[in-house]
């Protein structure tokens, strides 16, 4: 009895398990290399993109002289860049105020003046705006997300309704962010409740509270609207991930704790959350990194193309910070990359902003990875 | 992996509580189809087999028995080098000679080896394909393309596995529509389709109900017409029913190897006797 | 967080009997905590459901206040209603009637531009070389002039100065500066190999002598221009029949255009009136509403008076349409002559054009012209059967949205909200991205899961997942700044011209967007596919290897087939991510609102397009709330929402349907 495929026709093989003489090995090696090439080419593409942004962005943000950081770029507000050329071919790049001075100085010696919107100054306004949006978004999303996940996994009874809710949340995770933008516009900007003495005529309805009205007229485009919209973009992801982490805690922990006489809440607080927290935090921070990078949801709810003041430079007090529109880094990049005519001068602002933005967002991602590692080491079962 | 010279040394790293086994395992035949010579096997740093010597005769059913963790599955999985899949698993000494060739030699092609040493696993594991595709899988892998050859091999294998009558009308149906016992027999058919010399069975009935078990056991005794069968079982009754020869292993060592009747009737070793009497399970 | 200090600090048994208290009240604290979590979950769930509510009430429905305060969604004032009204005006004012004339005219324009290109290609066989030489010389002149602009301007200024005229020695000095600068630039200017060395020297000599007050072209360039004109004349003579036929074809449409313009004027006037009347009606309604809630009788009276004074007389559509309909006779009269010209062009087209370009263009024209004749004849038919007062059912505005081929906004003629161009743009881009992403993500998943060493796995997996963190606007920016130019310059490489669609016309196109979206989708698809492969039971691969299969055989015959459902689901979810992405397509896809011209085959992907997501992001900021345009954008949002639900549903179905049996 021998195998139908004899490995050694002609008795050339010295033993029954010798390698048959085929090209199979080469072929397999090739396939393996093709797969490997596919994998590494993705990494290569991303690496090239990063390298390009770093090469073009670093000279904008850093300088060769002390303090090595282009402080103007990071601490000034965006402004129009004026490029003035005199008749000797000398070129001055300056701010709107500076341009008046130079023009006066040059007098008849001025040959041409170009203005490039938003490309001068720095990007402090967009950085602050994004920070505010992310901050509020984080508070809202973590609070609602973790609380909802705890309810769904620890308190809710298992039934058709809760399953339906889970399914809905899962589906919402796939809804395009621009649709969330529409939703934020409809709900937060145009019909969220505010307390006001004089309800707007677009108000859906207003409830008299005696001293004032609660009017469903929306918050207008402002930090709050934008941040809430962003929070709801990532909420489905945070809820799903958090619930998964909560469920991953072995059921035995809860039973043991309850059996030892702990209340429901003690059980959750002392035996469930500590073990679920690393996962919850990791996924949440990744979610927030995503929120920080989103543009579409804040386009109609919070972002402004140009603003010459920082949020706290108004006269509307602390809450005023949150009830006004701001510049945001992603929207700023969109504006200077696509909505103004391109020139060599606008490129500088573009790469600088992109570089700073990328660094900020990736910092979130790296934090989440490091945090996970640290917390994993602490809580292990 | 270099084969150590076949000089059977006493294992150095033997556990201390072991009584020195001065046993030379009884060898029913002089030279078997599979000869294990002084085999030491490790999972990483943990040694799993200690100086195993064994000659398995052709066209017989040889059963490996012993308590859980005694190394019987490990030994079986050395015979087709499927242990190579596990990272860190390696033999440090000794040889496994099949058909006159040490299969741990460098020039051995594991795919060729496995075509000639088939294996059936503890839990039936047909592929999520049709019954037909499952049976001819190994042939297709080996490059057989002709439909008549495949058809014939399929029929033969299913007949050998006593599954032909039950499945001949639904060869294109998914294998997962079969019952557990049928799936295990399908796995046997799949293993015998390439007509290997040796068929390794790793507790083939442990996932089956008693009736399916009986059917498979019946089949195993039939298989000796064509194949050398090595079966690992934790069920002594099963070994008694199907095996011609039985090897008893304990803590990674081969304690005793003899005719099944001898092992179960008049074991030479104290350990064997204790095990058979149910001292340790 | 309150941490149950009582329970831990006081283990006395009396606690068990005491009624539970919370903040001094007789409430079970556990109930309070539970209620807190239920409320926050409810807020989340309700808000998430509000998404659909928003889309619906801002899109097809509109909130109307019932009983004075309760907002209830009604169809009236929603998208379907307002769009129907717009379409109604379009019909009643006769714009639709005019468009029956416009359709053949548009066709005429496309066919003419093709014929013109064909003529150009034919003429080029004779005149191209001389024209290229002329253009190159003029280009060189412009370059040199631009680069010496500083000195030239200074001299010009000195020359223009009158007051006291610039002293001649000063002028001489400036002239010298110009000469020097010009000479430097001429030396730096690289002349194309169209000229012989002698000619190059001549040209350089010419260019060196350029002065700002010299008005004529230098002699050699004039020579080149004359030569070019001569060659052009020769070419026109050579292809005289074809050239005149195309010229005749162009002017043949002129009288029709005239009639069409006259018709348009009539229709637009009526439309204007209708819109004004509609606005007045709205104003009256608002005034009356204000009157209803006015605080004082005087205010109320004032509002009512204003309302009564507003002119809302209905428009006499019937009377106004008569002169428009009368124009049909004019149009009919022009048709026979026009059709005769068309037929003449068909006859006069060269049967064996000299260039490949002309061949393809003429082949297209040969196919299009008979169709065009049919369109012209059909237009007469449509016009005679046209009724201005045929009602528009509500569903027609829905089908006009879903299946309409035009998305035209802010038009002086008529706005259309048909989403087909956007949908096709989205689909073509998504499919391109999917086709690019699929092989890479699956190869990476297989490689990482099956072949990579542990160390490689530990590095590659987080790196690929890291890609997800790159914000889409950054990728879009890369598309504008790098990938676009890369595609453009690659497409100009001579030996790559066999690729369909090369050379590409636009830097920003669907392929560019597809590449970047593929990069965005790869992490999602990779992770899910890797999970799917990882979930294939070890028993399968073990069995396969025990049967003598090699690693590759095991992977491709057992593991990948067993993971198919997971890989399919990964693909679908990746598609969902791609189709919903906004910023990349907004920045990179080129934003041309038109159904792509699929006659280019695969090359279609190099055309620009607009998308469902991009249009919302681009236009929503600029429209007023409640206008049909605004509502149409929310309708697009609903379509996107539906697509994402469908994809989720399909991926779940795939996973369930092909689920591996548990073994």
Short mmCIF file of C-alpha atoms in Angstrom, two decimals, chain A residues 24 27-29 31-32 34-43 45-46 49-50 52-53 85-90 108 111 143-148 150-152 155-157 161 164-165 167-188 190-191 201-205 232 235-236 239 263-266 268-270 286 289-290 292-296 299-300 329-331 333-334 337-339 342 347 350-351 354 357-358 361-362 365-366 369, chain C residues 1-4 7-8 29-30 33-34 36-45 47-55 58 63 65 69-71 146 149-151 153-154 157 286 440-448 451 456 459-460 463-475 477-478 480-482 516 519 522 526 550-553 555-556 576-577 579-583 586-587 612-613 616-618 620-622 625 630 633-634 636-638 640-641 644-645 648-649 652:
data_model
loop_
_atom_site.label_atom_id
_atom_site.label_comp_id
_atom_site.label_asym_id
_atom_site.label_seq_id
_atom_site.Cartn_x
_atom_site.Cartn_y
_atom_site.Cartn_z
CA UNK A 24 6.22 24.39 -4.61
CA UNK A 27 5.99 29.30 -5.03
CA UNK A 28 5.09 29.33 -1.36
CA UNK A 29 8.00 31.58 -0.59
CA UNK A 31 3.24 34.06 -1.95
CA UNK A 32 4.52 34.71 1.52
CA UNK A 34 3.69 39.03 -1.65
CA UNK A 35 1.62 39.02 1.51
CA UNK A 36 4.45 40.56 3.44
CA UNK A 37 4.97 43.21 0.77
CA UNK A 38 1.27 44.08 0.95
CA UNK A 39 1.50 44.52 4.69
CA UNK A 40 4.61 46.60 4.66
CA UNK A 41 3.52 48.79 1.77
CA UNK A 42 0.59 50.02 3.87
CA UNK A 43 2.99 50.91 6.64
CA UNK A 45 2.56 54.67 2.69
CA UNK A 46 1.66 55.91 6.15
CA UNK A 49 2.83 60.65 4.77
CA UNK A 50 4.18 61.21 8.25
CA UNK A 52 6.28 64.44 4.47
CA UNK A 53 4.30 66.29 7.11
CA UNK A 85 7.46 93.75 -2.61
CA UNK A 86 9.43 96.91 -3.16
CA UNK A 87 10.97 98.03 -6.38
CA UNK A 88 14.33 96.55 -5.53
CA UNK A 89 12.70 93.12 -5.39
CA UNK A 90 12.87 92.90 -1.62
CA UNK A 108 6.36 105.26 -3.94
CA UNK A 111 5.84 97.54 -6.28
CA UNK A 143 -20.23 60.76 31.72
CA UNK A 144 -23.09 59.65 29.50
CA UNK A 145 -21.17 56.80 27.91
CA UNK A 146 -19.91 55.09 31.03
CA UNK A 147 -23.14 55.66 32.94
CA UNK A 148 -25.17 54.18 30.07
CA UNK A 150 -23.10 50.54 33.51
CA UNK A 151 -26.86 50.70 33.26
CA UNK A 152 -27.00 48.40 30.25
CA UNK A 155 -28.83 47.12 35.92
CA UNK A 156 -30.95 46.59 32.85
CA UNK A 157 -32.96 43.41 32.75
CA UNK A 161 -36.25 46.18 24.47
CA UNK A 164 -33.19 46.59 20.55
CA UNK A 165 -31.45 49.48 22.23
CA UNK A 167 -28.73 47.06 18.26
CA UNK A 168 -29.65 50.71 17.72
CA UNK A 169 -26.47 51.87 19.45
CA UNK A 170 -24.42 49.46 17.38
CA UNK A 171 -26.01 50.77 14.20
CA UNK A 172 -25.43 54.36 15.20
CA UNK A 173 -21.72 53.63 15.43
CA UNK A 174 -21.75 53.30 11.65
CA UNK A 175 -23.69 56.47 10.87
CA UNK A 176 -21.56 58.98 8.94
CA UNK A 177 -20.28 61.84 11.05
CA UNK A 178 -21.73 64.42 8.68
CA UNK A 179 -25.18 63.06 9.50
CA UNK A 180 -24.37 63.64 13.16
CA UNK A 181 -23.51 67.17 12.06
CA UNK A 182 -27.01 67.56 10.64
CA UNK A 183 -28.42 66.16 13.87
CA UNK A 184 -26.36 68.54 15.99
CA UNK A 185 -27.52 71.41 13.85
CA UNK A 186 -31.16 70.41 14.20
CA UNK A 187 -31.07 69.61 17.91
CA UNK A 188 -28.36 71.59 19.69
CA UNK A 190 -31.73 75.06 16.63
CA UNK A 191 -33.86 73.43 19.30
CA UNK A 201 -39.73 83.22 17.42
CA UNK A 202 -38.17 80.01 16.04
CA UNK A 203 -38.53 78.43 19.49
CA UNK A 204 -40.33 75.10 19.26
CA UNK A 205 -42.17 75.84 22.47
CA UNK A 232 -22.78 61.91 20.35
CA UNK A 235 -20.98 57.90 22.26
CA UNK A 236 -22.05 54.69 20.46
CA UNK A 239 -20.95 52.67 25.14
CA UNK A 263 -24.80 45.97 47.81
CA UNK A 264 -25.21 46.22 44.08
CA UNK A 265 -23.41 49.54 43.92
CA UNK A 266 -20.57 48.39 46.19
CA UNK A 268 -19.94 47.61 40.87
CA UNK A 269 -17.71 50.19 42.47
CA UNK A 270 -15.26 47.83 44.14
CA UNK A 286 -9.23 56.52 21.36
CA UNK A 289 -8.87 61.21 19.66
CA UNK A 290 -11.36 60.50 16.90
CA UNK A 292 -10.70 65.72 18.09
CA UNK A 293 -9.99 64.83 14.50
CA UNK A 294 -13.56 65.15 13.24
CA UNK A 295 -14.41 68.12 11.08
CA UNK A 296 -17.82 67.47 9.59
CA UNK A 299 -18.73 72.61 10.61
CA UNK A 300 -22.29 73.75 11.23
CA UNK A 329 -7.84 73.20 14.12
CA UNK A 330 -9.44 70.72 11.70
CA UNK A 331 -11.74 73.37 10.33
CA UNK A 333 -6.92 73.25 8.05
CA UNK A 334 -9.92 72.76 5.80
CA UNK A 337 -6.25 74.05 2.40
CA UNK A 338 -9.36 74.33 0.29
CA UNK A 339 -11.09 77.64 0.59
CA UNK A 342 -3.04 78.43 -2.89
CA UNK A 347 1.69 76.44 2.32
CA UNK A 350 -0.95 74.67 6.11
CA UNK A 351 1.92 72.39 6.99
CA UNK A 354 -1.30 69.99 10.03
CA UNK A 357 -2.78 68.94 14.76
CA UNK A 358 -1.31 65.55 14.02
CA UNK A 361 -4.20 63.90 18.03
CA UNK A 362 -1.50 61.25 18.11
CA UNK A 365 -3.66 57.81 20.86
CA UNK A 366 -0.27 57.22 22.46
CA UNK A 369 -1.85 52.88 24.64
CA UNK C 1 -18.26 59.37 44.78
CA UNK C 2 -20.03 58.30 47.97
CA UNK C 3 -18.52 55.02 48.78
CA UNK C 4 -20.88 53.39 51.21
CA UNK C 7 -21.75 49.71 55.32
CA UNK C 8 -18.05 49.25 55.74
CA UNK C 29 -30.01 54.45 48.30
CA UNK C 30 -29.63 51.60 45.85
CA UNK C 33 -28.17 54.98 42.27
CA UNK C 34 -30.09 52.78 39.93
CA UNK C 36 -29.32 57.82 38.26
CA UNK C 37 -27.94 55.30 35.82
CA UNK C 38 -31.28 54.69 34.18
CA UNK C 39 -31.78 58.38 33.65
CA UNK C 40 -28.40 58.88 32.03
CA UNK C 41 -28.94 55.85 29.84
CA UNK C 42 -32.35 57.20 28.92
CA UNK C 43 -30.89 60.60 28.02
CA UNK C 44 -28.39 58.89 25.77
CA UNK C 45 -30.92 56.66 24.12
CA UNK C 47 -30.88 61.73 22.13
CA UNK C 48 -29.63 59.07 19.80
CA UNK C 49 -33.18 58.52 18.60
CA UNK C 50 -33.51 62.25 18.11
CA UNK C 51 -31.11 61.88 15.19
CA UNK C 52 -33.84 60.33 13.13
CA UNK C 53 -36.33 62.88 14.43
CA UNK C 54 -34.10 65.76 13.29
CA UNK C 55 -33.50 64.31 9.88
CA UNK C 58 -35.90 69.11 8.79
CA UNK C 63 -42.82 71.01 12.39
CA UNK C 65 -47.38 74.22 15.91
CA UNK C 69 -47.61 75.32 21.12
CA UNK C 70 -47.24 71.62 20.32
CA UNK C 71 -44.79 70.99 17.48
CA UNK C 146 8.54 88.49 -16.18
CA UNK C 149 10.17 92.83 -14.44
CA UNK C 150 11.85 94.82 -11.67
CA UNK C 151 14.27 96.58 -14.00
CA UNK C 153 9.20 98.58 -14.51
CA UNK C 154 11.79 101.00 -13.21
CA UNK C 157 8.39 104.57 -14.91
CA UNK C 286 -46.75 85.65 9.32
CA UNK C 440 -3.92 45.18 1.16
CA UNK C 441 -6.00 44.68 4.26
CA UNK C 442 -6.60 41.00 3.63
CA UNK C 443 -2.97 40.35 2.74
CA UNK C 444 -1.95 42.14 5.91
CA UNK C 445 -4.48 40.22 7.99
CA UNK C 446 -3.30 36.88 6.61
CA UNK C 447 0.33 37.77 6.92
CA UNK C 448 0.11 39.11 10.45
CA UNK C 451 3.13 34.14 9.01
CA UNK C 456 6.42 41.44 13.99
CA UNK C 459 4.78 45.94 15.98
CA UNK C 460 2.55 45.77 12.91
CA UNK C 463 0.90 50.51 13.81
CA UNK C 464 -1.90 49.67 11.39
CA UNK C 465 -4.50 50.43 14.03
CA UNK C 466 -2.70 53.70 14.62
CA UNK C 467 -3.68 54.81 11.11
CA UNK C 468 -7.21 55.18 12.42
CA UNK C 469 -6.07 58.04 14.58
CA UNK C 470 -5.01 60.16 11.60
CA UNK C 471 -7.74 62.78 11.20
CA UNK C 472 -9.49 62.67 7.87
CA UNK C 473 -8.87 66.34 7.18
CA UNK C 474 -5.14 65.65 7.34
CA UNK C 475 -5.48 62.88 4.78
CA UNK C 477 -4.81 67.77 2.83
CA UNK C 478 -2.27 65.15 1.77
CA UNK C 480 -4.47 68.03 -2.25
CA UNK C 481 -0.83 68.69 -1.63
CA UNK C 482 0.89 65.42 -2.56
CA UNK C 516 -6.88 58.06 0.59
CA UNK C 519 -5.95 54.10 3.58
CA UNK C 522 -7.56 49.55 5.82
CA UNK C 526 -7.58 44.71 8.68
CA UNK C 550 1.63 22.98 3.58
CA UNK C 551 1.13 26.21 5.45
CA UNK C 552 0.04 28.13 2.36
CA UNK C 553 -2.35 25.38 1.32
CA UNK C 555 -4.22 29.10 4.77
CA UNK C 556 -5.85 29.41 1.37
CA UNK C 576 -19.60 51.86 5.46
CA UNK C 577 -16.68 53.84 6.74
CA UNK C 579 -19.07 55.94 2.08
CA UNK C 580 -19.71 58.02 5.18
CA UNK C 581 -16.40 59.83 5.11
CA UNK C 582 -16.73 63.53 4.43
CA UNK C 583 -13.58 65.57 4.59
CA UNK C 586 -14.82 67.21 0.06
CA UNK C 587 -11.17 68.18 -0.27
CA UNK C 612 -23.50 62.73 -0.81
CA UNK C 613 -21.40 63.61 2.22
CA UNK C 616 -23.89 68.49 2.82
CA UNK C 617 -20.63 69.78 4.20
CA UNK C 618 -20.17 72.21 1.35
CA UNK C 620 -25.39 73.47 4.30
CA UNK C 621 -23.51 76.44 5.72
CA UNK C 622 -24.77 78.71 2.96
CA UNK C 625 -33.22 77.20 7.27
CA UNK C 630 -31.82 73.08 3.14
CA UNK C 633 -29.61 68.45 2.11
CA UNK C 634 -31.38 66.83 5.03
CA UNK C 636 -29.43 63.53 1.46
CA UNK C 637 -28.67 62.99 5.14
CA UNK C 638 -31.58 60.54 5.35
CA UNK C 640 -26.81 58.42 3.99
CA UNK C 641 -28.42 57.26 7.20
CA UNK C 644 -25.30 53.08 6.74
CA UNK C 645 -28.17 51.13 8.33
CA UNK C 648 -24.77 47.35 9.08
CA UNK C 649 -27.73 45.09 8.53
CA UNK C 652 -24.79 41.24 10.42
#
